[in-house]
Amino acid sequence: MDPVIVTTASPKLLITAPYFKPRSGGLEEYSYQIAKGLQETHNWQVLVVASGDKDDPAIDAYRGLKVYRLPYWLRLSNTPFGFRWRSSLTRIIEAECPDIIVAHAPVPGMLEITASLAKKIPFVVTYHVGSMLKGRFWPDLLIRWYEAVVLPRVLRKASRIICCSAYVQRSPLISPYAEKSTVIHPGVETDIFAPDPNRVPGYRLVHVGGLKTGEEHKGVEISLRITAELKQRYPTVHLTVVGDGDKRSHYEALAEELDIAQQVEFCGRLAGQELVSAYQAADILIAPFHREAFGMVIAEAMACGVPPVASATGGIPDVVNDSEFGFLIEPNDIACFTKKISELFDDVVMRERFAQRARSVAVTSEYAWSCQVELTARLLESLI
């Protein structure tokens, strides 16, 4: 008698996210890399549902991934809302019959709808920040209500919670669910993000972060003011600002006001090799963020052999070892940022040592996307 061959169908994963590629951002990059890795290297069937800009729901393929784009009718700050999302997502779940659902958070809207529709399907939340509080009265009033009342209901329903950093796992929002949370932080494609062997030391800074209203915490203004201070000692200092948004003209005007317009280049959003080249051309990454859950741009810069000088806030101290391959500074301390950057400008030997150590840390398996995909696959398989 011939042996009986039993075949097992590939698991099907449904990912929901407020935004997805080709839009740039940390959440978008994380969700894409995990989705791509599970489909390409683990043979999962991966579907993505995200907000879209069109009038009607659309289905497209982004680099081999099937993506449902749901139109949104309202956007508050950076949060999209669609009045038909529930009915659309209900039809998608009924048609696709996923084995497990992962919702990326904390942006409200898609998250709560996904949680309510998961029902008996294993449901996982991937959480990317600590609190969403912005330091503005009326937005924060709504955010406090959401984080105190709505979000805990979703987190209680989740089978597991994936945190993008240890900082997020320790946050007051997630710490009550420590027994079912785990850290799977972002990775870096270290074969792409790599040093330029022909880079000649100079006085070049790079700042990577959004320029939209609501993204002031990325500290672009602080980077401009630090550059103005550095110009007094280093007339050829140059700052490359990577990012775009509705406040770009405001920052360009500030550069004029500070008399550093000739020293600052606003490049807009960059991706792929253009982003890599921006890192490779820099001597130092300046990251005076007011809050940051992990700091993907810091890890990318490190992979390119660019030492970071960054704020000692949020999850950044979990990434940067102070005085080993970068410096940690208190947010808004322009004088200290200027002092530490000057030390690296003046001591080329130390700067090269920091660059080599930064690259060495980044290329360890801990920061490889393949490692993060493997950890995710193990976690999800345990729930099916």
Short mmCIF file of C-alpha atoms in Angstrom, two decimals:
data_model
loop_
_atom_site.label_atom_id
_atom_site.label_comp_id
_atom_site.label_asym_id
_atom_site.label_seq_id
_atom_site.Cartn_x
_atom_site.Cartn_y
_atom_site.Cartn_z
CA MET A 1 0.00 0.00 0.00
CA ASP A 2 1.31 3.43 -0.92
CA PRO A 3 2.00 5.74 2.03
CA VAL A 4 -0.58 8.37 2.80
CA ILE A 5 0.77 11.87 2.26
CA VAL A 6 -0.79 14.52 4.43
CA THR A 7 -0.43 18.11 3.23
CA THR A 8 -0.96 21.10 5.42
CA ALA A 9 -2.20 24.33 3.89
CA SER A 10 -0.11 27.41 4.47
CA PRO A 11 -1.44 29.51 7.34
CA LYS A 12 -3.29 32.63 6.28
CA LEU A 13 -2.58 35.88 8.08
CA LEU A 14 -4.68 39.03 7.87
CA ILE A 15 -2.87 42.23 8.85
CA THR A 16 -4.75 45.46 9.48
CA ALA A 17 -2.97 48.80 9.76
CA PRO A 18 -3.99 52.45 9.57
CA TYR A 19 -1.45 52.98 6.77
CA PHE A 20 0.72 50.72 4.63
CA LYS A 21 3.43 50.97 2.00
CA PRO A 22 4.27 52.81 -0.18
CA ARG A 23 3.58 55.41 2.52
CA SER A 24 6.72 55.92 4.58
CA GLY A 25 6.93 55.59 8.35
CA GLY A 26 8.08 53.26 11.10
CA LEU A 27 4.77 51.40 11.44
CA GLU A 28 4.51 51.04 7.66
CA GLU A 29 8.04 49.68 7.35
CA TYR A 30 7.61 47.26 10.26
CA SER A 31 4.30 45.84 9.04
CA TYR A 32 5.65 45.50 5.49
CA GLN A 33 8.89 43.76 6.46
CA ILE A 34 7.10 41.26 8.70
CA ALA A 35 4.42 40.58 6.06
CA LYS A 36 7.00 40.14 3.30
CA GLY A 37 9.19 37.90 5.43
CA LEU A 38 6.35 35.60 6.50
CA GLN A 39 5.14 35.22 2.92
CA GLU A 40 8.51 34.82 1.21
CA THR A 41 10.53 32.81 3.71
CA HIS A 42 7.85 31.04 5.77
CA ASN A 43 5.30 30.33 3.02
CA TRP A 44 2.46 32.13 4.79
CA GLN A 45 -0.44 33.60 2.86
CA VAL A 46 -0.46 37.24 3.93
CA LEU A 47 -3.21 39.79 3.28
CA VAL A 48 -3.12 43.43 4.32
CA VAL A 49 -6.02 45.81 4.97
CA ALA A 50 -5.17 49.50 5.27
CA SER A 51 -6.65 52.90 4.60
CA GLY A 52 -6.49 54.18 1.03
CA ASP A 53 -7.03 57.46 -0.74
CA LYS A 54 -9.51 56.36 -3.39
CA ASP A 55 -13.28 56.85 -3.34
CA ASP A 56 -14.03 53.12 -3.47
CA PRO A 57 -12.36 50.07 -1.92
CA ALA A 58 -9.53 48.76 -4.05
CA ILE A 59 -7.29 45.73 -4.13
CA ASP A 60 -3.72 45.97 -5.33
CA ALA A 61 -0.46 44.11 -5.02
CA TYR A 62 2.47 45.75 -3.29
CA ARG A 63 5.64 43.80 -4.04
CA GLY A 64 3.78 40.51 -4.02
CA LEU A 65 1.49 41.26 -1.08
CA LYS A 66 -2.27 41.45 -1.57
CA VAL A 67 -3.45 44.77 -0.13
CA TYR A 68 -7.03 45.92 0.41
CA ARG A 69 -7.19 49.74 0.42
CA LEU A 70 -10.26 51.09 2.22
CA PRO A 71 -11.20 54.76 1.63
CA TYR A 72 -11.33 57.07 4.60
CA TRP A 73 -13.79 59.94 4.85
CA LEU A 74 -12.28 61.83 7.75
CA ARG A 75 -8.82 62.34 9.16
CA LEU A 76 -8.14 63.86 12.56
CA SER A 77 -4.47 64.72 13.01
CA ASN A 78 -2.81 61.55 11.69
CA THR A 79 -5.81 59.30 12.31
CA PRO A 80 -7.99 58.17 9.37
CA PHE A 81 -11.62 57.08 9.84
CA GLY A 82 -13.87 55.30 7.36
CA PHE A 83 -17.61 55.00 7.89
CA ARG A 84 -17.78 51.77 5.86
CA TRP A 85 -14.71 50.10 7.29
CA ARG A 86 -16.73 47.70 9.45
CA SER A 87 -18.83 46.35 6.58
CA SER A 88 -15.82 46.20 4.25
CA LEU A 89 -13.65 44.38 6.77
CA THR A 90 -16.51 42.00 7.59
CA ARG A 91 -16.73 41.00 3.92
CA ILE A 92 -12.96 40.59 3.67
CA ILE A 93 -12.78 38.32 6.71
CA GLU A 94 -15.72 36.21 5.45
CA ALA A 95 -14.13 35.87 2.01
CA GLU A 96 -10.53 35.25 3.09
CA CYS A 97 -11.12 33.12 6.23
CA PRO A 98 -7.80 34.01 7.92
CA ASP A 99 -6.27 31.69 10.50
CA ILE A 100 -5.03 34.61 12.57
CA ILE A 101 -5.34 38.40 12.58
CA VAL A 102 -2.69 40.96 13.54
CA ALA A 103 -3.68 44.61 14.04
CA HIS A 104 -1.04 47.32 14.15
CA ALA A 105 -1.68 50.07 16.71
CA PRO A 106 -2.08 52.55 18.36
CA VAL A 107 -3.88 54.69 15.73
CA PRO A 108 -7.60 54.38 16.63
CA GLY A 109 -10.28 53.31 14.19
CA MET A 110 -9.07 50.26 12.29
CA LEU A 111 -7.82 48.68 15.52
CA GLU A 112 -11.15 48.63 17.36
CA ILE A 113 -13.07 47.43 14.31
CA THR A 114 -10.59 44.60 13.79
CA ALA A 115 -10.81 43.55 17.44
CA SER A 116 -14.61 43.45 17.36
CA LEU A 117 -14.70 41.34 14.18
CA ALA A 118 -11.99 38.83 15.10
CA LYS A 119 -14.40 36.87 17.33
CA LYS A 120 -13.02 33.30 17.52
CA ILE A 121 -10.06 34.00 15.25
CA PRO A 122 -6.81 34.42 17.23
CA PHE A 123 -6.17 38.15 17.48
CA VAL A 124 -2.77 39.81 18.06
CA VAL A 125 -2.01 43.49 18.58
CA THR A 126 1.35 44.90 17.50
CA TYR A 127 1.86 48.11 19.50
CA HIS A 128 4.32 50.72 18.24
CA VAL A 129 4.39 53.58 20.78
CA GLY A 130 3.78 54.46 24.39
CA SER A 131 1.13 57.06 25.06
CA MET A 132 -0.16 59.14 22.13
CA LEU A 133 -0.40 62.31 24.27
CA LYS A 134 0.67 65.35 22.28
CA GLY A 135 0.91 68.07 24.96
CA ARG A 136 -2.13 69.93 23.61
CA PHE A 137 -5.22 70.25 25.80
CA TRP A 138 -8.13 69.27 23.54
CA PRO A 139 -6.40 66.44 21.64
CA ASP A 140 -5.00 65.09 24.90
CA LEU A 141 -8.45 65.15 26.52
CA LEU A 142 -9.71 62.73 23.86
CA ILE A 143 -6.52 60.68 23.93
CA ARG A 144 -6.70 60.22 27.70
CA TRP A 145 -10.28 58.97 27.38
CA TYR A 146 -9.31 56.61 24.56
CA GLU A 147 -6.30 55.20 26.40
CA ALA A 148 -8.24 54.79 29.66
CA VAL A 149 -11.50 53.36 28.31
CA VAL A 150 -11.32 52.07 24.72
CA LEU A 151 -7.78 50.75 24.34
CA PRO A 152 -7.83 48.47 27.42
CA ARG A 153 -10.86 46.63 25.98
CA VAL A 154 -8.90 45.84 22.84
CA LEU A 155 -5.78 44.80 24.74
CA ARG A 156 -7.80 42.49 27.01
CA LYS A 157 -9.27 40.79 23.94
CA ALA A 158 -5.87 40.23 22.30
CA SER A 159 -4.38 36.75 22.55
CA ARG A 160 -0.90 38.26 22.52
CA ILE A 161 0.61 41.75 22.34
CA ILE A 162 3.77 42.36 20.33
CA CYS A 163 5.69 45.45 21.45
CA CYS A 164 8.14 47.19 19.14
CA SER A 165 10.50 47.90 22.03
CA ALA A 166 11.12 47.17 25.69
CA TYR A 167 10.14 50.77 26.38
CA VAL A 168 6.67 50.13 24.94
CA GLN A 169 6.35 46.92 26.96
CA ARG A 170 7.21 48.84 30.15
CA SER A 171 4.74 51.65 29.42
CA PRO A 172 1.71 52.08 31.71
CA LEU A 173 -0.59 51.16 28.81
CA ILE A 174 1.00 47.76 28.15
CA SER A 175 2.57 46.77 31.49
CA PRO A 176 -0.76 45.50 32.93
CA TYR A 177 -0.68 42.82 30.21
CA ALA A 178 2.94 41.78 30.75
CA GLU A 179 2.07 38.07 30.90
CA LYS A 180 0.92 38.09 27.27
CA SER A 181 3.28 40.69 25.81
CA THR A 182 6.60 40.16 24.06
CA VAL A 183 9.15 42.42 22.39
CA ILE A 184 9.86 42.03 18.67
CA HIS A 185 11.59 45.24 17.68
CA PRO A 186 12.18 46.60 14.16
CA GLY A 187 15.07 45.36 12.11
CA VAL A 188 17.42 46.73 9.48
CA GLU A 189 18.34 45.41 6.05
CA THR A 190 22.05 45.54 6.82
CA ASP A 191 23.06 44.36 3.36
CA ILE A 192 21.41 47.52 1.97
CA PHE A 193 22.05 49.94 4.83
CA ALA A 194 25.84 49.79 4.85
CA PRO A 195 28.74 52.26 5.14
CA ASP A 196 30.23 54.04 2.15
CA PRO A 197 33.88 52.92 2.13
CA ASN A 198 34.84 56.10 0.27
CA ARG A 199 33.30 58.54 2.76
CA VAL A 200 35.69 61.34 3.68
CA PRO A 201 35.27 62.86 7.19
CA GLY A 202 33.61 66.26 7.22
CA TYR A 203 31.02 68.29 9.08
CA ARG A 204 27.83 66.73 7.76
CA LEU A 205 24.70 66.04 9.83
CA VAL A 206 21.53 64.19 8.84
CA HIS A 207 18.12 64.44 10.50
CA VAL A 208 15.41 61.96 9.48
CA GLY A 209 11.83 62.65 10.58
CA GLY A 210 8.43 63.93 9.46
CA LEU A 211 7.67 67.62 9.04
CA LYS A 212 3.91 67.43 9.48
CA THR A 213 1.76 69.13 12.09
CA GLY A 214 1.65 66.62 14.93
CA GLU A 215 5.24 65.50 14.27
CA GLU A 216 6.94 68.35 16.10
CA HIS A 217 8.26 65.73 18.53
CA LYS A 218 10.78 64.75 15.84
CA GLY A 219 12.72 67.87 16.86
CA VAL A 220 13.48 69.42 13.48
CA GLU A 221 13.53 72.88 15.05
CA ILE A 222 16.10 71.72 17.60
CA SER A 223 18.31 70.34 14.81
CA LEU A 224 18.15 73.67 13.00
CA ARG A 225 19.10 75.61 16.12
CA ILE A 226 21.98 73.22 16.84
CA THR A 227 23.21 73.71 13.27
CA ALA A 228 23.11 77.48 13.79
CA GLU A 229 25.29 77.08 16.91
CA LEU A 230 27.72 74.80 15.08
CA LYS A 231 28.05 77.20 12.16
CA GLN A 232 29.87 79.67 14.42
CA ARG A 233 32.74 77.19 14.79
CA TYR A 234 32.35 75.10 11.64
CA PRO A 235 31.34 77.42 8.76
CA THR A 236 31.04 74.46 6.35
CA VAL A 237 28.68 72.47 8.58
CA HIS A 238 25.83 70.96 6.56
CA LEU A 239 22.49 69.56 7.71
CA THR A 240 20.41 67.28 5.50
CA VAL A 241 16.76 67.08 6.57
CA VAL A 242 15.00 63.95 5.28
CA GLY A 243 11.23 64.16 5.61
CA ASP A 244 8.29 66.20 4.43
CA GLY A 245 4.96 67.61 5.57
CA ASP A 246 2.80 70.68 5.83
CA LYS A 247 5.28 72.45 8.16
CA ARG A 248 8.20 72.26 5.75
CA SER A 249 7.81 75.93 4.73
CA HIS A 250 7.85 76.88 8.42
CA TYR A 251 11.17 75.11 8.95
CA GLU A 252 12.61 76.56 5.75
CA ALA A 253 11.67 80.04 7.00
CA LEU A 254 13.30 79.27 10.36
CA ALA A 255 16.51 78.24 8.58
CA GLU A 256 16.47 81.64 6.82
CA GLU A 257 15.86 83.40 10.13
CA LEU A 258 18.78 81.57 11.75
CA ASP A 259 21.02 82.45 8.76
CA ILE A 260 21.71 78.80 7.92
CA ALA A 261 19.69 78.45 4.73
CA GLN A 262 22.93 77.73 2.83
CA GLN A 263 23.88 75.07 5.36
CA VAL A 264 20.56 73.17 5.31
CA GLU A 265 19.14 70.97 2.56
CA PHE A 266 15.51 69.87 2.76
CA CYS A 267 15.34 66.66 0.71
CA GLY A 268 11.72 65.66 1.27
CA ARG A 269 10.84 62.02 1.86
CA LEU A 270 13.44 59.55 0.67
CA ALA A 271 13.25 55.78 0.35
CA GLY A 272 15.33 52.95 -1.00
CA GLN A 273 18.81 53.80 -2.22
CA GLU A 274 18.18 57.55 -1.92
CA LEU A 275 17.62 57.15 1.82
CA VAL A 276 20.68 54.92 2.16
CA SER A 277 22.76 57.50 0.28
CA ALA A 278 21.58 60.26 2.63
CA TYR A 279 22.86 58.26 5.61
CA GLN A 280 26.09 57.33 3.86
CA ALA A 281 26.87 60.96 3.07
CA ALA A 282 26.56 62.00 6.72
CA ASP A 283 29.14 61.97 9.50
CA ILE A 284 26.62 62.11 12.36
CA LEU A 285 22.92 61.40 12.79
CA ILE A 286 21.23 64.05 14.90
CA ALA A 287 18.03 62.84 16.57
CA PRO A 288 16.74 65.34 19.16
CA PHE A 289 13.38 63.58 19.42
CA HIS A 290 11.04 64.53 22.23
CA ARG A 291 9.59 61.02 22.28
CA GLU A 292 10.39 57.82 20.40
CA ALA A 293 9.35 54.24 21.03
CA PHE A 294 12.36 52.63 19.34
CA GLY A 295 14.19 54.76 16.79
CA MET A 296 14.32 52.89 13.49
CA VAL A 297 16.21 55.74 11.84
CA ILE A 298 18.88 55.40 14.52
CA ALA A 299 19.32 51.69 13.76
CA GLU A 300 19.47 52.44 10.02
CA ALA A 301 22.12 55.11 10.56
CA MET A 302 24.12 52.75 12.76
CA ALA A 303 24.04 50.11 10.01
CA CYS A 304 25.53 52.76 7.69
CA GLY A 305 28.32 53.42 10.19
CA VAL A 306 26.91 56.81 11.22
CA PRO A 307 27.18 57.54 14.97
CA PRO A 308 23.95 58.88 16.53
CA VAL A 309 23.70 61.87 18.85
CA ALA A 310 20.18 61.45 20.18
CA SER A 311 17.78 62.33 22.94
CA ALA A 312 17.82 60.18 26.07
CA THR A 313 14.09 59.62 25.87
CA GLY A 314 11.59 56.84 25.25
CA GLY A 315 13.11 53.69 23.80
CA ILE A 316 16.25 55.36 22.42
CA PRO A 317 18.45 54.39 25.42
CA ASP A 318 17.56 50.76 24.65
CA VAL A 319 19.17 51.22 21.22
CA VAL A 320 22.08 53.60 21.87
CA ASN A 321 24.83 52.79 24.35
CA ASP A 322 25.94 56.22 25.54
CA SER A 323 29.62 57.00 24.85
CA GLU A 324 30.16 53.60 23.20
CA PHE A 325 29.01 54.36 19.66
CA GLY A 326 26.96 57.51 20.15
CA PHE A 327 25.83 60.06 22.70
CA LEU A 328 22.57 60.46 24.62
CA ILE A 329 21.47 63.99 25.49
CA GLU A 330 18.53 65.36 27.41
CA PRO A 331 15.83 66.60 24.99
CA ASN A 332 16.01 70.32 24.13
CA ASP A 333 19.54 70.69 25.55
CA ILE A 334 20.94 72.51 22.53
CA ALA A 335 24.22 73.35 24.28
CA CYS A 336 24.94 69.71 25.13
CA PHE A 337 23.99 68.49 21.66
CA THR A 338 26.34 71.08 20.20
CA LYS A 339 29.15 70.08 22.57
CA LYS A 340 28.95 66.34 21.82
CA ILE A 341 28.68 66.84 18.07
CA SER A 342 31.72 69.12 18.26
CA GLU A 343 33.65 66.39 20.08
CA LEU A 344 32.98 63.98 17.23
CA PHE A 345 33.80 66.61 14.61
CA ASP A 346 37.12 67.37 16.30
CA ASP A 347 38.20 63.81 17.12
CA VAL A 348 38.20 61.86 13.85
CA VAL A 349 39.69 58.78 15.55
CA MET A 350 36.84 58.65 18.07
CA ARG A 351 34.29 59.26 15.32
CA GLU A 352 35.67 56.33 13.30
CA ARG A 353 35.68 54.12 16.40
CA PHE A 354 32.06 55.01 17.07
CA ALA A 355 31.18 54.37 13.43
CA GLN A 356 32.71 50.88 13.47
CA ARG A 357 31.01 49.98 16.74
CA ALA A 358 27.65 51.27 15.52
CA ARG A 359 27.90 49.13 12.40
CA SER A 360 29.01 46.11 14.42
CA VAL A 361 25.97 46.34 16.71
CA ALA A 362 23.57 46.83 13.81
CA VAL A 363 24.73 43.78 11.87
CA THR A 364 24.22 41.35 14.72
CA SER A 365 21.34 38.92 14.26
CA GLU A 366 19.40 40.86 16.88
CA TYR A 367 18.79 43.65 14.37
CA ALA A 368 18.26 41.57 11.23
CA TRP A 369 14.71 41.56 9.83
CA SER A 370 15.02 37.82 9.30
CA CYS A 371 15.36 37.39 13.06
CA GLN A 372 12.25 39.49 13.75
CA VAL A 373 10.27 37.55 11.13
CA GLU A 374 11.31 34.25 12.71
CA LEU A 375 10.24 35.42 16.18
CA THR A 376 6.90 36.57 14.79
CA ALA A 377 6.32 33.30 12.94
CA ARG A 378 6.94 31.27 16.12
CA LEU A 379 4.55 33.41 18.15
CA LEU A 380 1.75 33.29 15.58
CA GLU A 381 2.14 29.56 14.96
CA SER A 382 1.70 28.93 18.69
CA LEU A 383 -1.77 30.53 18.53
CA ILE A 384 -3.17 28.66 15.55
#
